[in-house]
Every structure is written in C-alpha cells, then in structure tokens.
Coordinates of C-alpha atoms and ligand atoms in Angstrom, one line a residue:
M8 CA -46.8 -72.9 138.2
I9 CA -46.0 -69.2 137.9
T10 CA -44.4 -67.9 141.0
K11 CA -45.4 -64.3 141.3
F12 CA -44.8 -61.8 144.0
K13 CA -47.5 -61.7 146.6
K14 CA -49.3 -58.6 147.5
T15 CA -48.2 -59.0 151.0
E16 CA -44.7 -58.0 149.7
N17 CA -44.2 -54.3 149.9
R18 CA -42.6 -53.6 146.5
R19 CA -43.4 -51.5 143.5
R20 CA -45.3 -53.4 140.8
L21 CA -44.2 -53.3 137.2
V22 CA -46.8 -52.1 134.7
L23 CA -46.5 -52.0 130.9
I24 CA -48.3 -49.2 129.0
V25 CA -49.0 -50.0 125.3
D26 CA -50.3 -47.2 123.1
D27 CA -49.1 -45.9 119.8
E28 CA -49.9 -42.3 120.7
Y29 CA -47.1 -40.6 122.5
V30 CA -49.5 -38.2 124.4
N31 CA -51.5 -41.1 125.8
R32 CA -48.4 -42.9 127.0
E33 CA -47.1 -39.8 128.7
L34 CA -50.4 -39.1 130.3
L35 CA -50.9 -42.5 131.8
G36 CA -47.2 -42.5 132.8
Y37 CA -47.6 -39.3 134.6
I38 CA -50.6 -40.7 136.6
L39 CA -49.0 -44.0 137.6
N40 CA -45.4 -42.9 138.0
D41 CA -45.5 -42.3 141.7
D42 CA -46.8 -45.8 142.6
Y43 CA -45.5 -48.1 139.8
D44 CA -42.4 -49.0 137.8
L45 CA -43.3 -48.5 134.2
L46 CA -42.5 -49.9 130.8
Y47 CA -43.7 -48.5 127.5
A48 CA -44.5 -50.0 124.1
E49 CA -45.7 -48.4 120.9
N50 CA -47.5 -51.4 119.3
G51 CA -48.6 -55.0 120.0
K52 CA -45.4 -56.5 118.6
E53 CA -43.1 -54.5 120.8
A54 CA -45.4 -55.1 123.7
L55 CA -45.3 -58.9 123.2
K56 CA -41.5 -58.9 123.3
M57 CA -41.5 -56.9 126.5
I58 CA -44.1 -59.1 128.1
R59 CA -42.1 -62.2 127.2
E60 CA -38.9 -60.7 128.7
N61 CA -40.7 -59.6 131.9
S62 CA -43.3 -62.3 132.2
Q63 CA -42.2 -63.1 135.8
A64 CA -42.1 -59.5 137.0
L65 CA -45.0 -57.9 135.2
S66 CA -48.1 -57.2 137.2
L67 CA -50.4 -55.6 134.6
V68 CA -50.6 -54.5 131.0
L69 CA -52.6 -51.4 129.9
L70 CA -53.5 -51.9 126.3
D71 CA -54.7 -49.7 123.6
L72 CA -56.7 -51.5 120.9
F73 CA -56.0 -49.7 117.7
M74 CA -52.3 -49.7 116.8
P75 CA -50.1 -50.4 113.8
E76 CA -48.1 -53.7 113.4
M77 CA -50.1 -55.8 115.9
N78 CA -53.3 -54.4 117.3
G79 CA -54.6 -54.9 120.8
F80 CA -57.1 -57.7 119.9
E81 CA -54.3 -59.6 118.2
L82 CA -52.1 -59.3 121.2
L83 CA -54.9 -60.4 123.6
E84 CA -55.3 -63.5 121.4
V85 CA -51.7 -64.4 121.6
L86 CA -51.6 -63.9 125.4
R87 CA -54.7 -66.1 125.9
E88 CA -53.1 -69.0 124.1
D89 CA -49.8 -68.8 126.0
E90 CA -49.7 -70.9 129.2
E91 CA -47.1 -68.7 130.8
L92 CA -48.5 -65.3 129.8
K93 CA -52.2 -65.8 130.2
G94 CA -52.2 -65.1 133.9
I95 CA -51.0 -61.5 133.4
P96 CA -54.0 -59.2 133.7
V97 CA -54.8 -56.7 130.9
I98 CA -56.8 -53.6 131.1
V99 CA -58.0 -52.3 127.8
L100 CA -57.8 -48.6 127.0
T101 CA -60.7 -47.8 124.7
S102 CA -63.1 -45.1 123.6
E103 CA -65.5 -47.4 121.9
K104 CA -68.2 -49.2 123.8
S105 CA -68.5 -51.9 121.0
A106 CA -64.9 -53.0 121.6
E107 CA -65.6 -54.0 125.2
V108 CA -67.4 -57.3 124.6
K109 CA -64.9 -58.5 122.1
S110 CA -62.0 -57.6 124.5
L111 CA -63.7 -59.4 127.4
K112 CA -64.1 -62.5 125.3
L113 CA -60.4 -62.4 124.6
G114 CA -59.6 -62.3 128.3
A115 CA -59.3 -58.6 129.2
A116 CA -59.8 -58.0 132.9
D117 CA -61.2 -54.4 132.8
F118 CA -61.5 -51.2 130.8
I119 CA -60.3 -47.6 131.2
K120 CA -62.3 -45.2 129.1
K121 CA -60.7 -42.7 126.8
P122 CA -60.4 -39.8 127.2
Y123 CA -59.0 -40.5 130.6
D124 CA -60.9 -39.9 133.8
V125 CA -59.6 -38.2 136.8
P126 CA -56.4 -39.9 137.9
E127 CA -57.9 -41.3 141.1
V128 CA -60.3 -43.5 139.1
I129 CA -57.5 -44.9 137.0
L130 CA -55.3 -45.5 140.0
A131 CA -58.1 -47.3 141.7
R132 CA -58.8 -49.6 138.8
V133 CA -55.1 -50.4 138.3
F134 CA -54.7 -51.2 142.0
R135 CA -57.9 -53.4 142.1
I136 CA -57.0 -55.5 139.1
I137 CA -53.5 -56.2 140.3
E138 CA -54.9 -57.1 143.7
L139 CA -57.5 -59.4 142.2
S140 CA -55.0 -61.2 140.0
E141 CA -52.6 -61.8 142.9
D142 CA -55.3 -63.1 145.1
K143 CA -56.3 -65.5 142.4
L144 CA -52.7 -66.8 142.3
I145 CA -52.5 -67.2 146.0
I146 CA -55.7 -69.2 146.0
Q147 CA -54.5 -71.4 143.2
E148 CA -51.3 -72.1 145.0
T149 CA -53.0 -73.2 148.2
E150 CA -55.7 -75.1 146.4
R151 CA -53.5 -77.1 144.2
D152 CA -50.8 -79.6 144.2
A153 CA -47.7 -77.9 142.9
L154 CA -46.5 -80.8 140.8
T155 CA -49.7 -81.7 138.9
G156 CA -51.8 -78.6 139.2
L157 CA -54.7 -80.8 140.4
Y158 CA -56.5 -79.8 143.6
N159 CA -55.0 -80.9 146.9
K160 CA -57.0 -83.2 149.1
Q161 CA -58.5 -80.5 151.3
F162 CA -59.9 -78.4 148.5
F163 CA -60.9 -81.4 146.5
Y164 CA -63.3 -82.5 149.3
K165 CA -64.6 -79.0 149.6
Y166 CA -65.4 -78.8 145.9
A167 CA -66.8 -82.2 145.9
Q168 CA -69.2 -81.1 148.6
H169 CA -70.0 -78.0 146.6
I170 CA -70.8 -80.1 143.5
N171 CA -73.0 -82.3 145.6
R172 CA -74.9 -79.5 147.1
Y173 CA -75.5 -77.2 144.1
H174 CA -75.1 -79.0 140.9
N175 CA -75.6 -82.7 141.1
K176 CA -78.2 -83.3 143.7
D177 CA -79.9 -86.1 141.9
K178 CA -77.1 -87.3 139.7
Q179 CA -75.3 -90.6 140.5
M180 CA -71.7 -89.9 141.1
D181 CA -68.6 -92.1 141.1
Y182 CA -65.7 -92.1 143.6
V183 CA -62.6 -93.2 141.8
V184 CA -59.2 -94.0 143.2
V185 CA -56.2 -94.5 140.9
N186 CA -52.8 -95.8 141.9
I187 CA -49.7 -96.6 139.9
D188 CA -48.3 -100.1 140.5
N189 CA -44.8 -100.2 141.9
F190 CA -44.3 -96.5 141.6
H191 CA -41.3 -96.6 144.0
L192 CA -39.6 -99.0 141.6
I193 CA -40.3 -96.7 138.6
N194 CA -38.7 -93.9 140.5
E195 CA -35.8 -96.0 141.4
I196 CA -35.2 -97.3 137.9
Y197 CA -36.0 -94.3 135.8
G198 CA -35.3 -91.5 138.3
R199 CA -37.5 -89.1 140.2
Q200 CA -37.8 -86.6 137.4
F201 CA -39.2 -89.3 135.2
G202 CA -41.6 -90.3 138.0
D203 CA -42.7 -86.6 138.2
E204 CA -43.3 -86.4 134.5
L205 CA -45.4 -89.6 134.7
L206 CA -47.6 -88.1 137.4
K207 CA -48.0 -84.9 135.4
F208 CA -49.0 -86.8 132.3
I209 CA -51.6 -88.8 134.3
A210 CA -53.0 -85.5 135.8
V211 CA -53.4 -84.0 132.3
S212 CA -55.2 -87.1 131.1
F213 CA -57.6 -86.9 134.0
R214 CA -58.3 -83.3 133.4
K215 CA -59.1 -83.8 129.7
F216 CA -61.4 -86.7 130.7
L217 CA -63.1 -84.7 133.4
I218 CA -64.2 -81.8 131.2
D219 CA -66.9 -83.9 129.6
V220 CA -68.1 -85.7 132.8
Y221 CA -68.3 -82.6 135.1
G222 CA -65.7 -84.0 137.5
I223 CA -62.8 -82.9 139.6
A224 CA -59.5 -84.7 140.5
C225 CA -56.8 -84.4 143.1
R226 CA -53.5 -86.0 144.0
V227 CA -53.9 -87.2 147.6
E228 CA -50.4 -88.5 148.0
A229 CA -47.4 -89.7 146.0
D230 CA -49.0 -91.8 143.3
T231 CA -52.6 -91.9 144.4
F232 CA -55.2 -89.9 142.6
Y233 CA -58.9 -89.3 143.4
M234 CA -61.6 -88.4 140.9
Y235 CA -65.1 -87.4 141.5
C236 CA -67.4 -87.3 138.5
E237 CA -70.7 -88.3 137.0
H238 CA -71.4 -92.0 136.9
Q239 CA -69.7 -93.8 134.0
E240 CA -70.7 -97.1 132.6
S241 CA -67.1 -98.0 132.1
Y242 CA -63.6 -96.7 132.8
E243 CA -61.9 -99.2 130.6
G244 CA -61.5 -96.7 127.8
L245 CA -59.9 -94.0 129.9
L246 CA -57.5 -96.4 131.5
E247 CA -56.5 -98.1 128.3
Q248 CA -55.9 -94.8 126.6
I249 CA -53.6 -93.5 129.4
I250 CA -51.7 -96.8 129.6
N251 CA -51.2 -96.9 125.8
V252 CA -49.7 -93.5 125.7
L253 CA -47.6 -94.2 128.8
T254 CA -46.3 -97.5 127.2
E255 CA -45.4 -95.6 124.1
I256 CA -43.4 -93.0 126.0
T257 CA -41.7 -95.2 128.4
K258 CA -41.4 -98.4 126.3
T259 CA -42.4 -100.4 129.4
R260 CA -45.8 -101.5 130.5
I261 CA -46.9 -99.3 133.3
R262 CA -49.9 -100.5 135.2
L263 CA -52.6 -98.3 136.7
R264 CA -55.1 -99.7 139.2
M265 CA -58.5 -98.2 139.6
G266 CA -60.9 -98.7 142.5
I267 CA -64.5 -97.4 142.2
Y268 CA -67.3 -96.7 144.6
D269 CA -70.4 -96.2 142.6
R270 CA -73.2 -97.1 145.1
Q271 CA -75.8 -94.6 145.9
D272 CA -75.6 -94.1 149.6
Q273 CA -76.5 -90.6 150.8
E274 CA -75.6 -91.4 154.4
L275 CA -71.9 -92.0 153.9
E276 CA -69.5 -89.1 153.9
D277 CA -67.3 -88.6 150.8
E278 CA -64.1 -89.5 152.6
I279 CA -65.5 -92.9 153.6
K280 CA -66.6 -93.5 150.0
F281 CA -63.1 -92.8 148.8
D282 CA -61.8 -95.1 151.5
Y283 CA -64.0 -97.8 150.1
A284 CA -62.9 -97.1 146.6
K285 CA -59.3 -97.3 147.8
L286 CA -60.0 -100.7 149.4
A287 CA -61.3 -102.0 146.1
C288 CA -58.2 -100.6 144.4
N289 CA -55.9 -102.3 146.9
R290 CA -57.7 -105.6 146.5
I291 CA -56.3 -106.0 143.0
K292 CA -52.8 -105.1 143.9
G293 CA -50.6 -107.8 142.3
N294 CA -53.5 -109.2 140.4
F295 CA -52.4 -108.7 136.8
A296 CA -55.6 -109.9 135.3
T297 CA -57.7 -107.0 136.5
S298 CA -57.0 -103.2 136.6
I299 CA -60.4 -102.0 137.7
A300 CA -62.3 -103.1 140.8
Y301 CA -65.6 -102.0 142.2
Y302 CA -66.5 -101.8 145.9
D303 CA -69.2 -104.4 146.2
M304 CA -71.2 -106.3 148.8
E305 CA -68.6 -109.0 149.2
L306 CA -65.9 -106.5 149.9
H307 CA -68.2 -104.7 152.2
K308 CA -68.8 -107.8 154.3
S309 CA -65.1 -108.8 154.4
Q310 CA -64.3 -105.3 155.5
I311 CA -66.8 -105.3 158.3
Y312 CA -65.5 -108.6 159.4
S313 CA -61.9 -107.3 159.3
Q314 CA -62.9 -104.3 161.3
R315 CA -64.5 -106.5 163.9
L316 CA -61.4 -108.6 164.3
I317 CA -59.3 -105.5 164.7
N318 CA -61.7 -104.2 167.3
D319 CA -61.8 -107.4 169.2
I320 CA -58.1 -108.5 169.3
H321 CA -57.2 -106.7 172.5
E322 CA -60.0 -108.2 174.4
A323 CA -59.1 -111.6 172.9
I324 CA -55.7 -111.4 174.3
E325 CA -56.9 -110.3 177.7
Q326 CA -59.6 -113.0 177.9
K327 CA -57.4 -115.8 176.6
Q328 CA -59.4 -116.4 173.5
L329 CA -56.2 -116.9 171.6
M330 CA -54.7 -120.3 171.9
V331 CA -51.5 -121.9 170.7
F332 CA -51.7 -125.2 169.0
Y333 CA -48.7 -127.4 168.3
Q334 CA -47.9 -129.5 165.3
P335 CA -45.1 -132.1 165.6
K336 CA -42.1 -132.3 163.3
Y337 CA -40.7 -135.8 162.8
G338 CA -37.2 -136.8 161.8
I339 CA -37.4 -139.5 159.1
T340 CA -33.8 -140.5 158.6
T341 CA -34.1 -143.4 161.1
D342 CA -36.2 -146.5 160.6
E343 CA -38.8 -145.3 163.1
P344 CA -39.8 -141.6 162.8
Q345 CA -38.6 -139.6 165.7
L346 CA -40.3 -136.6 167.3
R347 CA -37.8 -133.7 166.9
S348 CA -39.7 -130.5 167.5
A349 CA -43.0 -128.7 167.0
E350 CA -44.4 -125.6 165.4
A351 CA -46.5 -123.2 167.4
L352 CA -49.6 -122.1 165.5
I353 CA -52.1 -119.6 166.7
R354 CA -55.8 -120.2 167.0
W355 CA -58.6 -117.7 167.9
R356 CA -61.7 -119.0 169.6
H357 CA -64.0 -116.0 169.2
P358 CA -67.0 -116.0 171.6
E359 CA -69.4 -115.0 168.8
L360 CA -67.6 -115.8 165.5
G361 CA -66.4 -119.2 166.5
M362 CA -63.0 -120.7 165.6
I363 CA -61.1 -118.3 163.3
S364 CA -58.2 -119.7 161.3
P365 CA -55.0 -117.6 161.2
G366 CA -55.3 -117.2 157.5
A367 CA -58.2 -114.9 158.2
F368 CA -56.5 -112.6 160.6
I369 CA -52.7 -112.9 160.2
P370 CA -52.5 -111.0 156.9
L371 CA -54.8 -108.4 158.3
F372 CA -52.7 -107.8 161.4
E373 CA -49.5 -107.9 159.4
E374 CA -50.9 -104.9 157.5
N375 CA -51.6 -102.8 160.5
G376 CA -48.8 -103.9 162.8
L377 CA -51.1 -105.6 165.4
I378 CA -49.2 -108.8 164.5
Q379 CA -46.4 -107.9 166.9
L380 CA -48.8 -108.1 169.8
L381 CA -50.0 -111.4 168.7
D382 CA -46.5 -112.9 168.0
D383 CA -45.2 -111.7 171.3
Y384 CA -48.1 -113.6 172.9
V385 CA -47.4 -116.8 171.0
W386 CA -43.6 -116.6 171.8
K387 CA -44.4 -116.3 175.5
E388 CA -46.9 -119.1 175.5
A389 CA -44.6 -121.4 173.5
A390 CA -41.6 -120.8 175.8
A391 CA -43.8 -121.5 178.8
Q392 CA -45.0 -124.7 177.1
I393 CA -41.4 -125.9 176.4
R394 CA -40.7 -125.3 180.1
A395 CA -43.9 -127.1 181.3
W396 CA -43.1 -130.2 179.1
K397 CA -39.5 -130.2 180.2
D398 CA -40.7 -130.3 183.8
K399 CA -43.3 -133.0 183.1
F400 CA -41.4 -135.3 180.7
G401 CA -37.8 -134.5 181.4
V402 CA -37.0 -133.7 177.8
T403 CA -36.6 -130.4 176.0
L404 CA -38.7 -130.4 172.9
P405 CA -37.7 -127.4 170.8
V406 CA -40.6 -125.4 169.4
S407 CA -40.5 -123.1 166.4
V408 CA -42.5 -119.9 166.4
N409 CA -43.3 -117.6 163.5
V410 CA -41.6 -114.3 163.3
S411 CA -43.3 -111.7 161.0
R412 CA -41.5 -109.3 158.8
I413 CA -42.7 -106.5 161.0
D414 CA -41.1 -108.0 164.1
I415 CA -37.8 -107.9 162.3
Y416 CA -37.9 -104.1 162.3
D417 CA -38.5 -103.9 166.0
P418 CA -35.3 -102.8 167.6
N419 CA -36.3 -104.6 170.8
L420 CA -36.7 -108.0 169.1
K421 CA -33.5 -109.6 170.3
D422 CA -33.8 -108.4 173.9
N423 CA -37.4 -109.4 174.0
L424 CA -36.7 -112.9 172.8
L425 CA -33.7 -113.3 175.1
Q426 CA -35.9 -112.2 178.0
I427 CA -38.6 -114.7 177.2
V428 CA -36.1 -117.5 177.0
E429 CA -34.4 -116.6 180.2
K430 CA -37.6 -116.1 182.1
N431 CA -38.5 -119.7 181.4
G432 CA -35.1 -121.0 182.3
L433 CA -34.5 -122.1 178.7
T434 CA -31.6 -121.5 176.3
T435 CA -31.8 -119.9 172.9
K436 CA -31.3 -123.4 171.4
D437 CA -34.8 -124.3 172.5
L438 CA -36.8 -121.7 170.5
Y439 CA -36.5 -121.9 166.8
L440 CA -37.5 -118.9 164.7
E441 CA -39.4 -119.2 161.4
V442 CA -39.0 -116.3 159.0
T443 CA -40.7 -116.5 155.6
E444 CA -38.7 -116.3 152.5
S445 CA -40.6 -113.3 151.1
A446 CA -39.3 -111.3 154.0
Y447 CA -35.8 -112.0 152.9
A448 CA -36.6 -110.8 149.4
E449 CA -38.1 -107.6 150.6
D450 CA -35.3 -105.9 152.5
A451 CA -32.5 -108.5 152.4
G452 CA -29.9 -106.2 153.9
R453 CA -31.8 -105.3 157.1
L454 CA -33.1 -108.8 157.6
I455 CA -29.7 -110.5 157.2
E456 CA -28.3 -108.1 159.8
V457 CA -31.1 -108.9 162.3
V458 CA -31.0 -112.6 161.7
E459 CA -27.2 -112.7 162.0
E460 CA -27.5 -111.1 165.4
L461 CA -30.1 -113.6 166.5
R462 CA -28.0 -116.5 165.4
R463 CA -25.0 -115.1 167.3
C464 CA -27.2 -115.3 170.4
G465 CA -27.8 -119.0 169.6
F466 CA -31.3 -119.0 168.0
K467 CA -31.9 -121.3 165.1
I468 CA -33.4 -119.7 162.0
E469 CA -35.7 -121.6 159.7
M470 CA -36.5 -120.1 156.4
D471 CA -40.3 -120.7 156.0
D472 CA -42.2 -121.3 152.8
F473 CA -39.0 -121.7 150.8
G474 CA -39.5 -121.6 147.0
S475 CA -42.5 -119.2 147.2
G476 CA -40.4 -116.1 147.4
Y477 CA -37.9 -114.5 145.0
S478 CA -34.5 -115.0 146.6
S479 CA -31.9 -115.4 143.9
L480 CA -29.4 -118.2 144.1
N481 CA -26.6 -115.8 144.6
M482 CA -28.3 -114.2 147.5
L483 CA -29.0 -117.6 149.0
S484 CA -25.4 -118.4 149.4
T485 CA -25.0 -115.4 151.8
L486 CA -28.2 -116.1 153.8
P487 CA -27.8 -116.8 157.4
I488 CA -30.1 -119.8 157.9
D489 CA -30.1 -123.1 159.7
V490 CA -33.1 -124.9 158.1
L491 CA -35.0 -124.7 154.9
K492 CA -38.8 -125.2 155.1
L493 CA -40.0 -126.3 151.7
D494 CA -43.1 -124.4 150.6
M495 CA -46.2 -126.6 151.0
K496 CA -47.3 -126.2 147.4
F497 CA -44.5 -128.4 146.1
V498 CA -45.4 -131.2 148.4
R499 CA -49.1 -130.8 147.6
N500 CA -48.4 -131.3 143.9
M501 CA -45.4 -133.6 143.9
L502 CA -47.2 -136.8 143.2
E503 CA -49.2 -135.5 140.2
D504 CA -46.9 -132.9 138.8
S505 CA -43.4 -133.8 137.7
K506 CA -42.3 -130.2 137.6
S507 CA -43.0 -129.8 141.4
Y508 CA -41.1 -133.0 142.0
R509 CA -38.2 -131.7 139.9
L510 CA -38.2 -128.4 141.9
I511 CA -38.0 -130.3 145.1
E512 CA -34.9 -132.1 143.8
I513 CA -33.4 -128.7 143.0
I514 CA -34.2 -127.3 146.4
M515 CA -32.6 -130.4 148.0
D516 CA -29.5 -129.6 146.0
I517 CA -29.5 -126.0 147.2
A518 CA -29.9 -127.2 150.8
K519 CA -27.0 -129.6 150.4
Y520 CA -24.9 -126.8 149.0
L521 CA -25.9 -124.6 152.0
A522 CA -25.3 -127.6 154.3
V523 CA -28.7 -127.1 156.0
P524 CA -31.5 -129.7 156.6
V525 CA -34.8 -129.5 154.9
V526 CA -38.2 -129.6 156.6
A527 CA -41.1 -130.6 154.3
E528 CA -44.5 -129.4 155.5
G529 CA -48.0 -130.3 154.4
V530 CA -47.1 -134.0 154.1
E531 CA -50.4 -135.8 154.2
V532 CA -49.9 -139.3 152.7
E533 CA -47.3 -142.0 152.9
E534 CA -46.2 -141.8 149.2
Q535 CA -45.2 -138.2 149.7
L536 CA -43.1 -139.1 152.8
K537 CA -41.4 -142.0 150.9
L538 CA -40.5 -139.8 148.0
L539 CA -39.2 -137.0 150.2
K540 CA -37.1 -139.5 152.1
Q541 CA -35.7 -140.7 148.9
V542 CA -34.5 -137.2 147.8
G543 CA -32.9 -136.6 151.2
C544 CA -35.4 -134.7 153.1
E545 CA -34.8 -135.1 156.9
I546 CA -37.8 -133.7 158.7
I547 CA -41.5 -133.9 158.0
Q548 CA -44.4 -131.9 159.3
G549 CA -48.0 -132.5 158.2
Y550 CA -51.3 -134.2 158.7
Y551 CA -49.6 -137.5 158.0
F552 CA -48.4 -137.3 161.5
S553 CA -50.8 -134.9 163.0
K554 CA -52.8 -131.7 162.6
P555 CA -51.8 -128.8 164.9
V556 CA -53.4 -129.8 168.3
P557 CA -53.9 -128.2 171.7
P558 CA -51.0 -128.8 174.1
E559 CA -52.8 -131.4 176.2
E560 CA -53.5 -133.5 173.1
F561 CA -49.9 -133.0 172.0
E562 CA -48.6 -134.8 175.1
K563 CA -49.5 -138.2 173.5
F564 CA -46.5 -137.7 171.1
F565 CA -44.1 -137.8 174.1
E566 CA -45.2 -141.3 175.1
Ligands
C2E626 P1 -47.2 -121.7 158.1 O1 -46.2 -121.0 159.0 O2 -46.7 -122.1 156.8 O3 -47.9 -122.8 158.9 C1 -48.2 -124.0 158.3 C2 -49.6 -124.1 158.0 O4 -49.9 -125.3 157.3 C3 -50.5 -124.2 159.2 O5 -51.8 -123.6 158.9 C4 -50.8 -125.7 159.4 O6 -52.0 -126.0 160.1 C5 -50.9 -126.1 157.9 N1 -50.6 -127.5 157.7 C6 -49.7 -128.3 158.4 N2 -49.7 -129.5 157.9 C7 -50.6 -129.6 156.9 C8 -51.0 -130.6 155.9 O7 -50.6 -131.7 156.0 N3 -51.9 -130.2 155.0 C9 -52.4 -129.0 154.9 N4 -53.3 -128.7 154.0 N5 -52.0 -128.0 155.8 C10 -51.1 -128.3 156.7 P2 -52.4 -122.5 159.9 O8 -52.2 -123.0 161.3 O9 -53.7 -122.3 159.4 O10 -51.5 -121.3 159.7 C11 -51.5 -120.6 158.5 C12 -50.4 -119.5 158.5 O11 -50.7 -118.5 159.4 C13 -49.1 -120.1 158.9 O12 -48.4 -120.7 157.8 C14 -48.4 -118.8 159.3 O13 -47.9 -118.1 158.2 C15 -49.5 -118.0 159.9 N6 -49.4 -118.2 161.4 C16 -50.0 -119.1 162.2 N7 -49.7 -118.8 163.5 C17 -48.9 -117.7 163.5 C18 -48.3 -117.0 164.5 O14 -48.3 -117.3 165.7 N8 -47.6 -115.9 164.1 C19 -47.5 -115.5 162.8 N9 -46.8 -114.4 162.5 N10 -48.0 -116.2 161.8 C20 -48.7 -117.3 162.2
CA627 CA1 -44.3 -121.4 159.9
CA628 CA1 -44.8 -122.6 156.1

C-alpha cells in the first residue's frame, strides 16, 4: 500500500506542472508558488520520469494535453496501468471541451480551463483535489487489511449490510469461510515471508473471483478469510484453481478448507451466519477427504446440543448431576487375577437429556477450557473415594484420573493435586495420573517438564491411548512415564487383524525397553486376555472384568 503523507501533516505538498509552453508553466508556477513545492516538465516523457522518481512525495500532477514526445492522453494511460502511480491525482489543463470526456475516462480527477481563470479558482481546485485524494487514502488504509488489501472485518460487515440493503434484497447470498490447514506449520517451515505471500496470493484469487459474483472479501485474522457473495452452485472450481496454482508455486500440497452457510434466513445476523460457516469449516479440520462443508441441519442440531451442555455444566456441578464411575484394573501375572487399581470416569446424569456419555462433552469442554472445572471435580471425588474405601476396607486402592492437555498448562496443577491428596490424608502414590499420548506429541517440551515435576512429587504417570499419537521412538526414550496404556483399538482388532497383533508385540518391546508395565484396556473376551498375557501384558482393564460402575457397585470387587 502506498504510504502517503496525511493532510493532517502540516507540510508543503509537491506538485508537478507539465506543459510544453514556457508561458503556461510560468503562469501556473507563479500562482502556486506560495503554497506548494513545484516541479516542471515540458512533455509527457519527461513528466513520467519525474513522476516515477517522486512517486512517494508527489501530491498532484497538472497536465497539459497537447505536447510533443508523449502527449497528455498517453501519459494518463501509462499512469492508469501502473499500480504504484495510479493513485496520484491528475488535473488536466485544457481549452477544449471535447477533450474532457476522454480525459475523465483515462482517470483525470478534474480540469482547469485555459486560458487560466483568476488565481483563487485554480488554487481552490488544486487544494480540493489533493484533499480528496488524501482522504481516499486514509479511508483505504482504515478499511483494509494492510497485508492483503482486503477489507478488514469491521468494514466488511458494514459493506455486507450495505449490499443487503441496497443491491441484493431478493438474491440468495452465501457466507463463506476459508482457512488454510496448518498455517502455523507453513510459517514455521517456509518462513513468515512465504506465509505472507501465500495470504496475498489467496486474497488476489478471491478478488478475481468476486468480480463476477458481486461479492466482497476480508481477512478476519491470520489465515482466515470471509467471503460474501451471490449464491454459487459450487465452489469446487474456485478452490481447485487456487490449490493448483499454490501447489505449483510451493511444490507442496497446501490444503484450504471452506465452510459455507447458504441457507436463507432473514432473521439471523451476518456475524452469526459467518460463525455457522466457520463451524462447518472447523468440522472438516483434519478430514482430508473433504475440503468444502456446508452448514446443515445436522450441524445445527449438534451445535444447539453443545451450547446446551455448555450452559448447563455449572449447574450440573452444583447439583451433583456429575457422577464418577470406577472401572477396575486387574493384574494378570498371577494365576488368579488381582484387583490392582481403578480408573475414574465421569458420567453426567442430565435431568432432561438423560445419561450423557463423556464422549459427547469431553471434547467440547476441552475446546473451551471448561474441562478444567470438570477434571478438578473428578480428582476431588476420586481422592475422597480412595479415602472412603481405605476407611471401610482397610486397603488403599489406587485410582487413576484423567488429566487433560489443558490442565498441563495450568501453573497451579501441582499444588492443586498435592492439596487434594493431602486433604484426604493420602499420599501421591495413591492417585495415578493418565495423560494421553497426543498431548505429548503436541508440546513435548512443556509437558515433559510438568510431568517430571509431578513424578518428583511421587505421582505415577500413565501414558493413555498409547499408539494413537505420534510420539517418535527417539522421543519415547526420554519420556518420563511409569505405565503405558495400550490404545483400545489394537485390542479391539487383535483377534481378526494380524497387523494389530504385531503392533501390540512391538509396543510390548518398547515397554520392555522403557522398563514400564503395560495396561491393556478395552479387553472384552477371554481370548484377548490370554493372548495379551502371552505377550507379557501385566494389567487388564475392560468389560471382561467390568464396565465402569458407580462406587457402591464397585465395592463388590473388594470382597
Ligand atoms: P479413556 O480414558 O480411554 O477411557 C476408557 C474408555 O473406554 C471409557 O469410556 C470406558 O468406559 C471404555 N471402556 C472400558 N473398557 C471397555 C471395553 O471393554 N470395551 C469398550 N468398548 N469400551 C471400554 P468412557 O467412560 O465413555 O470415556 C471416554 C473417554 O472420555 C475417556 O477415554 C477419556 O478420554 C474421557 N474421559 C472420561 N472421564 C474423564 C474425566 O474425568 N476427565 C477427562 N479429562 N476425560 C475423561
Ligand atoms: Ca483414561
Ligand atoms: Ca484410554
């Protein structure tokens, strides 16, 4: 974007006078001299050179039309085609009425009649055109995103409203959200400058597309774009075209995701419709089979359901609708299986929606951070339960609780856990902590730090869902863990699928190398148990022994 001096700055503007007649140059110079800095050129060619040299500083060109070498029309044409120069306003100096229309078409801002008027009129015109052009620049700068030149969010919504009200009252419009997959990685791998170029290229592609479909676009943040345009049957073509060119430039496949809201609902505000389009766009994150998603009834329902859960969670905690169930873990190295510990798993008995499984709300609360509230609740319940059983049966049964990725970033995590343990008269050996493997993959450095500290306090760390994440072998050897929990999907498929079985063997080897025991979860039948025992698995959790049950029911396992 051209950065020009603003009119608020109190400085003399630079004006170029172009005329082949000496007398005319002198005359204008005489009139303007007191208020402006002046440059003079005798023909179009000379003028163009000066304009190029002073493009940043020049506020106005006064241009005669009929000159040798390059005439005024020709110069106007060159300026109009030049991205950097076309913003400089030109006032045409002419005695012929007929030349006015042609000059206007070529982008002239105004005229000064020859022979010259009284000086006041000329000064007024010069002042007004400079002011107008500087106003336009200021408007453009506040309206637009500096990097891509697209509207910024605020003005985008304003213009969308304008289009609604005045142009497209009865037309069906689309609300489109576009996002680049893994943009932070692209920035990291290729550098920020490359990332910027990518964003600019996408913006240019949208602009071209939008000319024909009467639309506007904006960049809302980092790598998220909004488009508002007439309803399109399909966006496949646009997306494919952009991706093809991007692939050619970058030699890597860059993926764009698109979410579209195309329902006709006059009631909803534009912002909400874009929120919905964004939701559709987010739904296909990581789904490489699809790049375009529409906001539909199914999504609408699930969204309303999610919102309901978010609204109700605080009350649920207050009214004790949340319950903790326990699932036993049995040691299988002895002839008779032995109860070793339990996993605490949350349940929500909603007064209207009935029993809700954690699969329906845990991912949701992980997204918005509410999970911390919930985990804290489960930890306290579990610790109190260990205490109660200890008092009742005289044995301490360790219970493992789930620790979410977000909990790890909480600076109070350690103190909170210590306090919970202490308050119930337990030791840190009694509460196991399950952390999923994918959390390790995400920000290994930070996680390892936190986990090390917890281990120093005496907590045992179980790596949950092992085999589902992406931890590399060489990372594994440095991981601070005490137990591996085999991802359930291996167990589920181990009897039918030799590959799953083979993977279990490999994981057992890794565990041996790390010198940690393996817990297999999701064990439902005896054959699974036998085979797992054969390959050296020490602990089993699954329906084979019991589903997660309420604490009263769990007590039968103590007997
Ligand atoms: P997870 O931590 O991997 O928990 C094991 C899940 O497998 C539980 O599902 C359990 O009921 C189920 N399961 C156990 N044995 C079997 C079996 O033999 N067959 C089958 N098909 N399933 C079995 P649940 O309770 O529905 O929990 C699902 C997930 O929700 C958990 O997976 C965990 O990621 C999350 N979750 C549950 N409670 C909490 C909690 O208090 N905090 C956090 N952060 N996450 C929780
Ligand atoms: Ca778990
Ligand atoms: Ca698990």
